[in-house]
Amino acid sequence: MNERPFNDHSYEQFLNEGKIMGSKCQKCGALSLPPRPICMSCFSSQMEWVPFEGQGKLAAFTSIVVAPPYMAKEGFGRNNPYIVGVVELQEGPKIVARITGVDARKPEQIKIGLPLRAEFLPKGEGGSRQTSLAFSPSR
Ligand SMILES: [Zn+2]
C-alpha cells in the first residue's frame, strides 16, 4: 500500500475502493487529505498512508447554482442547487466536498457544526466511472 504515490490519482483510486486515505508526515505527524507528497508544516517528504474515519462536522458551506457538466446531467443547476461545504474531519484536516441529504434550496436551515459522515458518490459514466467523496448528516 505504501507504494502508491501521494497524489490525487492515488486518492481517487482509494475512493473507488471505498477508502478515505490521506497522508501523514512521519516527521511531525501532520495529516493531509487529500494526500500531499510534501508536508505543509515541515516540508518533509517522508509520508505514510493513513485511513480516515469519514466523520466530521460542517465548518462552512455554499449553495452552488452553476453545476459542472456531469452534475448538470443529473439535473443540478439554477433551479436545483446543491451544497458544497468545508468539512472539518475528526482527525483534524478540512476537506471541501459535496454535502448531500440537506435542502440546498433552504440553506438558512443548514447549521454550521452539523455532524456529518462520509458517503461515496459515483460520478461519470461507463468505463470512466469514478467515485467522489460527499458528506451527509450523520443523524
Ligand atoms: Zn511534517
Short mmCIF file of C-alpha atoms and ligand atoms in Angstrom, two decimals:
data_model
loop_
_atom_site.label_atom_id
_atom_site.label_comp_id
_atom_site.label_asym_id
_atom_site.label_seq_id
_atom_site.Cartn_x
_atom_site.Cartn_y
_atom_site.Cartn_z
CA MET A 1 0.00 0.00 0.00
CA ASN A 2 2.89 2.37 0.70
CA GLU A 3 3.93 2.07 -2.92
CA ARG A 4 1.19 4.34 -4.20
CA PRO A 5 2.39 7.91 -4.78
CA PHE A 6 0.87 10.57 -2.54
CA ASN A 7 -1.25 12.37 -5.10
CA ASP A 8 -4.82 12.94 -6.23
CA HIS A 9 -4.77 9.94 -8.54
CA SER A 10 -4.00 7.55 -5.67
CA TYR A 11 -6.56 9.32 -3.53
CA GLU A 12 -9.21 8.72 -6.20
CA GLN A 13 -8.14 5.11 -6.59
CA PHE A 14 -8.70 4.60 -2.87
CA LEU A 15 -12.10 6.29 -3.09
CA ASN A 16 -13.03 3.85 -5.85
CA GLU A 17 -12.15 1.10 -3.37
CA GLY A 18 -14.36 2.69 -0.73
CA LYS A 19 -11.49 4.00 1.38
CA ILE A 20 -10.63 7.52 2.52
CA MET A 21 -6.85 7.65 2.63
CA GLY A 22 -4.75 10.66 3.48
CA SER A 23 -1.07 11.25 4.11
CA LYS A 24 0.66 11.53 7.45
CA CYS A 25 4.06 13.14 7.85
CA GLN A 26 6.42 10.69 9.52
CA LYS A 27 8.45 13.56 10.91
CA CYS A 28 5.90 15.87 12.53
CA GLY A 29 2.68 13.86 12.31
CA ALA A 30 0.74 16.41 10.26
CA LEU A 31 -2.18 14.91 8.35
CA SER A 32 -3.31 15.82 4.85
CA LEU A 33 -6.46 14.95 2.98
CA PRO A 34 -6.26 14.74 0.01
CA PRO A 35 -2.72 13.37 0.43
CA ARG A 36 0.29 15.51 -0.36
CA PRO A 37 3.81 14.37 -1.24
CA ILE A 38 5.35 17.16 0.86
CA CYS A 39 4.37 18.08 4.42
CA MET A 40 2.80 21.55 4.59
CA SER A 41 4.12 22.03 8.13
CA CYS A 42 7.74 20.89 8.00
CA PHE A 43 8.30 20.23 4.25
CA SER A 44 9.37 16.66 4.88
CA SER A 45 8.69 14.18 2.09
CA GLN A 46 8.56 11.16 4.41
CA MET A 47 4.90 10.32 4.17
CA GLU A 48 2.77 7.35 5.07
CA TRP A 49 -0.83 6.48 4.22
CA VAL A 50 -3.41 6.74 6.97
CA PRO A 51 -7.09 5.85 6.80
CA PHE A 52 -9.69 8.45 7.76
CA GLU A 53 -12.93 7.50 9.53
CA GLY A 54 -15.07 9.83 7.44
CA GLN A 55 -16.65 11.54 10.45
CA GLY A 56 -16.65 15.30 10.70
CA LYS A 57 -18.66 18.44 11.07
CA LEU A 58 -19.67 21.25 8.77
CA ALA A 59 -17.33 24.25 9.01
CA ALA A 60 -18.65 26.33 6.10
CA PHE A 61 -20.80 25.81 3.02
CA THR A 62 -22.12 27.43 -0.10
CA SER A 63 -25.03 26.75 -2.38
CA ILE A 64 -23.98 26.14 -6.00
CA VAL A 65 -26.26 27.03 -8.88
CA VAL A 66 -23.80 26.53 -11.74
CA ALA A 67 -23.21 22.80 -11.96
CA PRO A 68 -20.29 21.06 -13.70
CA PRO A 69 -21.41 19.04 -16.77
CA TYR A 70 -21.65 15.65 -15.03
CA MET A 71 -23.89 17.14 -12.36
CA ALA A 72 -25.96 19.17 -14.82
CA LYS A 73 -26.78 15.79 -16.40
CA GLU A 74 -28.16 14.69 -13.05
CA GLY A 75 -30.45 17.70 -13.06
CA PHE A 76 -28.50 20.13 -10.89
CA GLY A 77 -28.31 23.80 -11.82
CA ARG A 78 -30.04 27.11 -11.43
CA ASN A 79 -33.37 25.64 -10.34
CA ASN A 80 -31.89 22.77 -8.39
CA PRO A 81 -28.83 23.97 -6.49
CA TYR A 82 -26.59 21.77 -4.44
CA ILE A 83 -24.36 22.32 -1.45
CA VAL A 84 -20.59 22.25 -1.29
CA GLY A 85 -19.09 22.55 2.15
CA VAL A 86 -15.89 22.59 4.11
CA VAL A 87 -15.91 19.57 6.40
CA GLU A 88 -13.69 19.53 9.45
CA LEU A 89 -12.76 15.90 9.88
CA GLN A 90 -12.47 14.39 13.33
CA GLU A 91 -8.79 13.68 12.57
CA GLY A 92 -8.24 17.44 12.04
CA PRO A 93 -7.84 18.24 8.33
CA LYS A 94 -10.55 20.09 6.47
CA ILE A 95 -11.80 18.95 3.11
CA VAL A 96 -14.09 20.52 0.54
CA ALA A 97 -16.83 18.16 -0.54
CA ARG A 98 -20.39 17.99 -1.70
CA ILE A 99 -22.95 17.85 1.12
CA THR A 100 -25.94 15.63 0.43
CA GLY A 101 -29.07 14.98 2.45
CA VAL A 102 -29.66 18.67 3.08
CA ASP A 103 -32.08 21.02 1.32
CA ALA A 104 -29.96 23.26 -0.92
CA ARG A 105 -32.99 25.45 -1.55
CA LYS A 106 -33.19 26.27 2.15
CA PRO A 107 -29.56 26.99 3.04
CA GLU A 108 -30.70 29.03 6.06
CA GLN A 109 -31.72 25.72 7.66
CA ILE A 110 -28.24 24.23 7.34
CA LYS A 111 -26.27 24.69 10.53
CA ILE A 112 -22.54 25.15 10.94
CA GLY A 113 -21.28 22.35 13.18
CA LEU A 114 -23.72 19.82 11.73
CA PRO A 115 -22.29 16.31 12.32
CA LEU A 116 -21.50 14.62 9.02
CA ARG A 117 -20.37 11.27 7.76
CA ALA A 118 -18.68 10.36 4.52
CA GLU A 119 -20.57 8.93 1.61
CA PHE A 120 -19.18 7.57 -1.64
CA LEU A 121 -20.90 9.01 -4.68
CA PRO A 122 -20.48 7.59 -8.17
CA LYS A 123 -19.71 10.19 -10.81
CA GLY A 124 -19.26 9.92 -14.53
CA GLU A 125 -20.47 7.09 -16.70
CA GLY A 126 -19.42 3.77 -18.16
CA GLY A 127 -15.72 2.93 -18.20
CA SER A 128 -14.66 6.27 -16.75
CA ARG A 129 -16.82 5.80 -13.69
CA GLN A 130 -15.26 7.42 -10.66
CA THR A 131 -16.15 7.82 -7.03
CA SER A 132 -16.27 11.18 -5.35
CA LEU A 133 -16.42 11.87 -1.67
CA ALA A 134 -19.51 13.53 -0.29
CA PHE A 135 -20.84 14.03 3.21
CA SER A 136 -24.33 13.73 4.62
CA PRO A 137 -25.82 14.41 8.07
CA SER A 138 -24.90 11.56 10.42
CA ARG A 139 -28.16 11.63 12.34
ZN ZN B 1 5.79 17.34 8.75
#
